[in-house]
Tab-separated table of N, CA and C in Angstrom:
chain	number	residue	atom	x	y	z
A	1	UNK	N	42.238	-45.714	2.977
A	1	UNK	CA	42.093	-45.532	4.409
A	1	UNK	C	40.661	-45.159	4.744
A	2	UNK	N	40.295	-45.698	5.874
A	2	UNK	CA	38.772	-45.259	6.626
A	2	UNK	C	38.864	-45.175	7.267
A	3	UNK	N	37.542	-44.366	8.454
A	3	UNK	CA	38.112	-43.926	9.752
A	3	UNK	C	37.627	-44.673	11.203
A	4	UNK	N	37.746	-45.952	10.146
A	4	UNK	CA	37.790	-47.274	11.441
A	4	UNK	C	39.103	-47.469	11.478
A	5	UNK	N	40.316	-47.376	10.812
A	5	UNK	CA	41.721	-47.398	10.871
A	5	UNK	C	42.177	-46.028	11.357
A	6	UNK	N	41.705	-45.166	11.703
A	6	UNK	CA	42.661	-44.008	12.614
A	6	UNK	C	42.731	-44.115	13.811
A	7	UNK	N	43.842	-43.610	14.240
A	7	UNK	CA	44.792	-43.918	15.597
A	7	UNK	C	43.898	-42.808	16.522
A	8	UNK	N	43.448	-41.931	16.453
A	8	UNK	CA	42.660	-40.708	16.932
A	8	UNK	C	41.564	-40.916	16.587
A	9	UNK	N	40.401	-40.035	17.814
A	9	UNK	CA	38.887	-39.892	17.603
A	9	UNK	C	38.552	-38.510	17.691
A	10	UNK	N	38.012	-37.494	16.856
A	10	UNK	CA	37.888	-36.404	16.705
A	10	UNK	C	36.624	-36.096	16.215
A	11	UNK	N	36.613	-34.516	16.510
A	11	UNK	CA	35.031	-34.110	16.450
A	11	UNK	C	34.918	-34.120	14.637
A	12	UNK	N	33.438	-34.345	14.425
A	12	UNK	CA	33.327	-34.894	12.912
A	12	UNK	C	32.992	-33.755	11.858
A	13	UNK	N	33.719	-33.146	12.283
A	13	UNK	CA	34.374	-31.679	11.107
A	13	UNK	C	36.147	-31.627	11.205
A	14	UNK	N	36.144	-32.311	11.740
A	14	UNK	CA	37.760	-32.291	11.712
A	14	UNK	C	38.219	-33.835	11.290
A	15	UNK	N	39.679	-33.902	10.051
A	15	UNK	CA	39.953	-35.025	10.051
A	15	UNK	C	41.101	-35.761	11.371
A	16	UNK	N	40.571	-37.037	11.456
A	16	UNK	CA	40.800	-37.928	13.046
A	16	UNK	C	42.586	-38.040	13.022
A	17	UNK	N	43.144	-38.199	11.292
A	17	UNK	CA	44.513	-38.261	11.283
A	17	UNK	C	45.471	-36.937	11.427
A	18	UNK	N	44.796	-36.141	10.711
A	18	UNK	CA	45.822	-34.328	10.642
A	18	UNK	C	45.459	-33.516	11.359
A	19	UNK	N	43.755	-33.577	11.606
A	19	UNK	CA	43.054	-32.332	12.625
A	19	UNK	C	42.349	-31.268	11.318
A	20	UNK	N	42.852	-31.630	10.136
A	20	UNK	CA	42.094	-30.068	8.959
A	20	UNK	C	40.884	-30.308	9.206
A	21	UNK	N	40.166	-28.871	8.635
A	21	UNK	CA	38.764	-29.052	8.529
A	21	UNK	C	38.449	-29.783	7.031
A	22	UNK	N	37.616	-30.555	7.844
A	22	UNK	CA	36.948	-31.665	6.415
A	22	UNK	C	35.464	-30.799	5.810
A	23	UNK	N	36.166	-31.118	4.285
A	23	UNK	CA	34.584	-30.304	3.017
A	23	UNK	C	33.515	-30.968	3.726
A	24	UNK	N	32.642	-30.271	2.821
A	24	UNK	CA	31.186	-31.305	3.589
A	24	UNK	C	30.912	-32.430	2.865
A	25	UNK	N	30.232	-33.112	3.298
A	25	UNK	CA	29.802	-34.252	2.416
A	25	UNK	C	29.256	-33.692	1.467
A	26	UNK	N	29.486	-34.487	0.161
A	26	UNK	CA	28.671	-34.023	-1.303
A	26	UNK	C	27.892	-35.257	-1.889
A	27	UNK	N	28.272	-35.864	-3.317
A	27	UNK	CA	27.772	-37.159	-3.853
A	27	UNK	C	28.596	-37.892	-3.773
A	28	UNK	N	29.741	-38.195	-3.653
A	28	UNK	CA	30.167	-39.242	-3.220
A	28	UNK	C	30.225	-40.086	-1.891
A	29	UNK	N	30.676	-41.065	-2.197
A	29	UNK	CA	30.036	-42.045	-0.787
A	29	UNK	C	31.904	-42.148	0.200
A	30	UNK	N	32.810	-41.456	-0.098
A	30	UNK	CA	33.465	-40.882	1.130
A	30	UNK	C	33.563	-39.273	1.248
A	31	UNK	N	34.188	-39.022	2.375
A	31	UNK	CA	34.677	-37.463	2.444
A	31	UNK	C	35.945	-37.680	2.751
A	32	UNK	N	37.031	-37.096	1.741
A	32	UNK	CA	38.079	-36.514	1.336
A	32	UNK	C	38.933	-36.164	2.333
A	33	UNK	N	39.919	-35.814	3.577
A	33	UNK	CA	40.700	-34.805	3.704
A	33	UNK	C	41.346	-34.281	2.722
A	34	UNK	N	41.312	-32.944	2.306
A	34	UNK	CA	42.211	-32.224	1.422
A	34	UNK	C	43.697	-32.014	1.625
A	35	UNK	N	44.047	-32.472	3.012
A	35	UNK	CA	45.685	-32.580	3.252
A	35	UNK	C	46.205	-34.079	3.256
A	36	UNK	N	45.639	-34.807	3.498
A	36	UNK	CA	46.254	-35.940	4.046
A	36	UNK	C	45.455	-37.389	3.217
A	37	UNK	N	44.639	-36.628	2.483
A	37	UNK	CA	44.110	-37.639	1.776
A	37	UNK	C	42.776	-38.652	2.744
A	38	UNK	N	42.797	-38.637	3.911
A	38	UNK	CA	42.017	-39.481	4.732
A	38	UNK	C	41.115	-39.864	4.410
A	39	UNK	N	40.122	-40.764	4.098
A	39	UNK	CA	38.745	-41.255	3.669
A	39	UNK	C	37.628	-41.416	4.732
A	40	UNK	N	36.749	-40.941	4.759
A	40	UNK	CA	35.893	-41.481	5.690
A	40	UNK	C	34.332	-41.217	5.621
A	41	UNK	N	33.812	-42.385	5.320
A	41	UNK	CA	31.881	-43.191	4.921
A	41	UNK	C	31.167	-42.063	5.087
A	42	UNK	N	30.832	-41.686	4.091
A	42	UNK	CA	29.724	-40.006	4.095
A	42	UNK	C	28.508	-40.883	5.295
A	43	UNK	N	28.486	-42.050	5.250
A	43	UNK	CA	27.129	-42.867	6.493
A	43	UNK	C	27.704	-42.224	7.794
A	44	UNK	N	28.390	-41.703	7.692
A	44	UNK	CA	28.912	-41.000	9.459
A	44	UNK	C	28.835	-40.090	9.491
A	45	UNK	N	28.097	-39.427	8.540
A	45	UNK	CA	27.858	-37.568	8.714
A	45	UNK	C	26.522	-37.333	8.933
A	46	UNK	N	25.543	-39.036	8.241
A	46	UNK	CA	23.727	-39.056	8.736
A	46	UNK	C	23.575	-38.035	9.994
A	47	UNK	N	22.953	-37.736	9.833
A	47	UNK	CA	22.136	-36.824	10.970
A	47	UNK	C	22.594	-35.792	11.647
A	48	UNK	N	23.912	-35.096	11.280
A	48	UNK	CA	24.712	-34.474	11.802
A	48	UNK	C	24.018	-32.835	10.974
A	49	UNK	N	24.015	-32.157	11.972
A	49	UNK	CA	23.354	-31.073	11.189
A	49	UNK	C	24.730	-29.891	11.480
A	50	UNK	N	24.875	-28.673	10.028
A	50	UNK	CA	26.557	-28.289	10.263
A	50	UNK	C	25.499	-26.718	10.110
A	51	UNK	N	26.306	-25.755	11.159
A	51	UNK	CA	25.725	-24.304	10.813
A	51	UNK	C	26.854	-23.564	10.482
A	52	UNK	N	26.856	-22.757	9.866
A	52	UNK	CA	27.719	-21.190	9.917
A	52	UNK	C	27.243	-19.957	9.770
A	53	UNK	N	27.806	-19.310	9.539
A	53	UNK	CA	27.563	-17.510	9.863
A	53	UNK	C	28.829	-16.864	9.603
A	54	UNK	N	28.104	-15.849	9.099
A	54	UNK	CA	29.344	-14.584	8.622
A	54	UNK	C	28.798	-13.716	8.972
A	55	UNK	N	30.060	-12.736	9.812
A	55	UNK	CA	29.700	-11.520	10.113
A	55	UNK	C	30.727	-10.962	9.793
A	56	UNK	N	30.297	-9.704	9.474
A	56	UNK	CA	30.635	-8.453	8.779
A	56	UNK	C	30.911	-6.919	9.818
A	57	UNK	N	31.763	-6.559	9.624
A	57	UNK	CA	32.153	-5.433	10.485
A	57	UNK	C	31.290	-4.015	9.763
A	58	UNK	N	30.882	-2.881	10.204
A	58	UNK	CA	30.617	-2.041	10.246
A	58	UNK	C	30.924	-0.955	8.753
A	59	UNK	N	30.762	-1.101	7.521
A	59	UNK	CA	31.566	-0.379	6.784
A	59	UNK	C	32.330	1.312	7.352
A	60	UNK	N	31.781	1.850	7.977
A	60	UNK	CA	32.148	2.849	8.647
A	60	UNK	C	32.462	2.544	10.183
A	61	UNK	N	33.586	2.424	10.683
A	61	UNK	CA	33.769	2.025	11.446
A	61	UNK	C	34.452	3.381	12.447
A	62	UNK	N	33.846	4.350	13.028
A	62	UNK	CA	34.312	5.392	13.376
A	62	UNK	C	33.143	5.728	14.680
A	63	UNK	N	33.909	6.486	15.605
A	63	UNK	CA	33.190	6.645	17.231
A	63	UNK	C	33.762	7.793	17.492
A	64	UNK	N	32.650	8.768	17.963
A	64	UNK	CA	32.921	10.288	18.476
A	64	UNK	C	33.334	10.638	20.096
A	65	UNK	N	34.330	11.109	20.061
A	65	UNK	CA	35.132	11.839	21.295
A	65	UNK	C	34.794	12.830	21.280
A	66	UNK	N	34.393	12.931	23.098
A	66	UNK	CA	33.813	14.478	22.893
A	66	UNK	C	35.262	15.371	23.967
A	67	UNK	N	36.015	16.125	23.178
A	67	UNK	CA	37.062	16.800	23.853
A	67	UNK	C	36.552	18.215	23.804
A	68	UNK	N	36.767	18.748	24.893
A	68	UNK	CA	36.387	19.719	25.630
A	68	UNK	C	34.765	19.983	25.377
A	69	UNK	N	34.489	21.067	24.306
A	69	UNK	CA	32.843	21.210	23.620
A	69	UNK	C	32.889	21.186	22.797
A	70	UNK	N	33.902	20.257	21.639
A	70	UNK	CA	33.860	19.572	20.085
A	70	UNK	C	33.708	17.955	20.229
A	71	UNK	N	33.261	17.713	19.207
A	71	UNK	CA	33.341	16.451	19.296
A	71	UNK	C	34.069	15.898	17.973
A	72	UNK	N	35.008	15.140	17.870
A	72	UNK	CA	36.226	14.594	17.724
A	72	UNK	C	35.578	13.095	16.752
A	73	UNK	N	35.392	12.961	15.360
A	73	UNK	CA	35.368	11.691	14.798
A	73	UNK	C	36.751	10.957	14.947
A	74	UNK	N	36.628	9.515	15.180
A	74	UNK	CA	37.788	9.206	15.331
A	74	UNK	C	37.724	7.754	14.385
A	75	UNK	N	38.663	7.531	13.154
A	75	UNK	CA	38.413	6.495	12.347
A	75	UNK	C	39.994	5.681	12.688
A	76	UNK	N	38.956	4.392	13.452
A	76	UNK	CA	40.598	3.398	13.602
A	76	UNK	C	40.699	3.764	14.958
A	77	UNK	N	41.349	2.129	15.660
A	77	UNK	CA	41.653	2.521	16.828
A	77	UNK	C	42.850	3.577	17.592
A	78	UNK	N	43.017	4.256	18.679
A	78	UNK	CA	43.055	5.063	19.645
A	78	UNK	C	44.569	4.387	19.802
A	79	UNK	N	45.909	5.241	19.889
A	79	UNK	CA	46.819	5.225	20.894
A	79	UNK	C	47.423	6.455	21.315
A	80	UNK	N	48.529	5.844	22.333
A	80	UNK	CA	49.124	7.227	23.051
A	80	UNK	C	50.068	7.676	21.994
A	81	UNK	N	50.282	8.236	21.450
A	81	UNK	CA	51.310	8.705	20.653
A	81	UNK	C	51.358	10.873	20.579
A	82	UNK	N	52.918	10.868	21.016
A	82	UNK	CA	52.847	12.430	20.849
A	82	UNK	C	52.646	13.171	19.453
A	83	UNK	N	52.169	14.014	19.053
A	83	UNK	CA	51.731	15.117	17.675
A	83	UNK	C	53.437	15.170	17.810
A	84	UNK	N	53.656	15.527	16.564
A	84	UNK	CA	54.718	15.769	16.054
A	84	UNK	C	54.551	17.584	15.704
A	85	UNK	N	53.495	18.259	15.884
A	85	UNK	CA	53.206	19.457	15.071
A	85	UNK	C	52.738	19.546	16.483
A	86	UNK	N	51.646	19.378	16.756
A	86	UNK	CA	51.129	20.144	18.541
A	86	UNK	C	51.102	19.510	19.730
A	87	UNK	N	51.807	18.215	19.785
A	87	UNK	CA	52.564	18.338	21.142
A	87	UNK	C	51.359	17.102	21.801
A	88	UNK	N	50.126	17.280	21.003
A	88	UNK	CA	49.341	16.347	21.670
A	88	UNK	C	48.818	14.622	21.995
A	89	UNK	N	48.876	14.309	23.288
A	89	UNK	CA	48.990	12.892	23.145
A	89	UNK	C	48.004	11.833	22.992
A	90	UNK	N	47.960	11.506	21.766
A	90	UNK	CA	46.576	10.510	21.215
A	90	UNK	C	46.004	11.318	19.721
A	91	UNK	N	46.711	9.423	18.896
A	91	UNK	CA	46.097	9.304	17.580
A	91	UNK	C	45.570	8.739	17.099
A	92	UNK	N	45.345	8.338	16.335
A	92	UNK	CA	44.364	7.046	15.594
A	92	UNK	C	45.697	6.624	14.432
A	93	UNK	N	45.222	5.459	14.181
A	93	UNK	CA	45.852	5.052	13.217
A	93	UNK	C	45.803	3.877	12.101
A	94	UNK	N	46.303	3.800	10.874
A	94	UNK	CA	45.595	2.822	10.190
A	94	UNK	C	46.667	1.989	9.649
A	95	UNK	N	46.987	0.873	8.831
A	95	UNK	CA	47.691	0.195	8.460
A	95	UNK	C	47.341	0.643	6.920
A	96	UNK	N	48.397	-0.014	5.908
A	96	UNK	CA	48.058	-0.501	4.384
A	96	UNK	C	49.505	-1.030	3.944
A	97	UNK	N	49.319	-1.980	2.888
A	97	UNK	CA	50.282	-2.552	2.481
A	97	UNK	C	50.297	-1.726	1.252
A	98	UNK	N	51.724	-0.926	1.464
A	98	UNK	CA	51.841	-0.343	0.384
A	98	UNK	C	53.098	-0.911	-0.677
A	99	UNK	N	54.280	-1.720	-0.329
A	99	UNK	CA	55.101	-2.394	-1.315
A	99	UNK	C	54.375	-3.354	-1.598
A	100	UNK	N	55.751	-4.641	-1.306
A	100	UNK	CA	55.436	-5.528	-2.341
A	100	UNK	C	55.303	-6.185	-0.894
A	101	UNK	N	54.318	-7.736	-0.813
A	101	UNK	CA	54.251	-8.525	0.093
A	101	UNK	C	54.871	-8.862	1.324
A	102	UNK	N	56.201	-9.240	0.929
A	102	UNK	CA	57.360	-9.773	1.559
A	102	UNK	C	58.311	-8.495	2.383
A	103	UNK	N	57.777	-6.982	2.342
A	103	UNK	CA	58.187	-5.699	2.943
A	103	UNK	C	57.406	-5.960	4.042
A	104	UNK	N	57.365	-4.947	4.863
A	104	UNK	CA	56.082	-4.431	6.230
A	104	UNK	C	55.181	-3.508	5.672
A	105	UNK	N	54.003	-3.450	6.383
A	105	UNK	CA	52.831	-2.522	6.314
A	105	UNK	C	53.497	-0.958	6.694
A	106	UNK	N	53.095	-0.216	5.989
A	106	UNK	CA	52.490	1.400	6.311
A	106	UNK	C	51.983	2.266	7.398
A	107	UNK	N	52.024	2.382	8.699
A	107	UNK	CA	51.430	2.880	9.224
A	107	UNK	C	50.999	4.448	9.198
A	108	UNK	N	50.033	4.884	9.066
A	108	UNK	CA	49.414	6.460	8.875
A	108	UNK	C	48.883	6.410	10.684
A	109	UNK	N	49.079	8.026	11.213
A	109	UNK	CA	48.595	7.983	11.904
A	109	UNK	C	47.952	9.352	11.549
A	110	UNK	N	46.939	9.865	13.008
A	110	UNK	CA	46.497	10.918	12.303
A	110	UNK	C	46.129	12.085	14.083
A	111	UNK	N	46.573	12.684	14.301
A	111	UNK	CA	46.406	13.583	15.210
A	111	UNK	C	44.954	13.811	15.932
A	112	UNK	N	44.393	13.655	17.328
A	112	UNK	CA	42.872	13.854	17.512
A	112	UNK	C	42.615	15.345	17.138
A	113	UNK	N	43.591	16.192	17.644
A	113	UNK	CA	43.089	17.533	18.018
A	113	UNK	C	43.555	18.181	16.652
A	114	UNK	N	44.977	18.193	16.109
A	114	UNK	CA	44.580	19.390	14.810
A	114	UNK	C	45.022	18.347	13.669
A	115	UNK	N	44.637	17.399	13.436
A	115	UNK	CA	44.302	16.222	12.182
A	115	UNK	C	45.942	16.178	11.650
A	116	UNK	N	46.551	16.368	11.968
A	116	UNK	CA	48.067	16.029	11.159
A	116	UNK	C	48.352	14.632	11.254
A	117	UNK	N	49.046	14.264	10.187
A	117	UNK	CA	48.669	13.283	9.431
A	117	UNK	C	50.248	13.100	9.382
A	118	UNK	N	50.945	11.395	10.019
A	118	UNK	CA	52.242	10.885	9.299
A	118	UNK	C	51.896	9.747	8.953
A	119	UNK	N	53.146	9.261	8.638
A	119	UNK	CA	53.188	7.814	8.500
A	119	UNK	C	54.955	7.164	9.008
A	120	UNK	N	54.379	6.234	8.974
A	120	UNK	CA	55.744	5.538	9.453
A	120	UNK	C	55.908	3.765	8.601
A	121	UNK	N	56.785	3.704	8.072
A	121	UNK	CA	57.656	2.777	7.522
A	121	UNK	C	58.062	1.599	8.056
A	122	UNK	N	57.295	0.246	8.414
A	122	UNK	CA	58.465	-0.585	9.006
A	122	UNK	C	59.063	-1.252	7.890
């Protein structure tokens, strides 16, 4: 197959028959879809220039609340949730997969004002 025989016209990072993203051209004289097998003339990628970028989040990812005249580190986003120990509303909280795959995530939360710390089970 070539991609003078596809039924569709698509932007030329995507294949025209399935829609996947197509590898880049290498040394051979077609490019591959990796799902569907599709073929199509590395001569149709001439002049096409491809960019990317990776970005990276913050390794410390934490922002200070200033409650009353302390100021409050807070790691992980912010919800309403009541303290179970002081009554107060708003925690932070984090995820982790702690079984096996095919279970739910972990949730830890963690108190703004006197740091108590649960978790919850889904």
């Amino acid at each position: 197959m070539d991609s003078s025989s596809s039924c569709f016209h698509s932007d030329p990072d995507f294949c025209p028959e399935c829609g996947s993203i197509l590898p880049l051209p290498g040394l051979q004289d077609t490019v591959t879809c990796p799902r569907c097998k599709f073929k199509i003339d590395v001569k149709d990628f001439e002049g096409k220039v491809v960019q990317s970028s990776t970005v990276f989040n913050k390794l410390e990812g934490s922002t200070t609340l200033l409650q009353g005249k302390e100021a409050v580190e807070i790691h992980g986003p912010m919800i309403e949730r009541k303290c179970l120990r002081c009554g107060h509303e708003g925690m932070t909280y984090h995820t982790r997969q702690m079984r096996s795959a095919d279970e739910g995530q972990t949730v830890f939360y963690m108190c703004l004002k006197c740091k108590y710390q649960e978790k919850e089970d889904s």
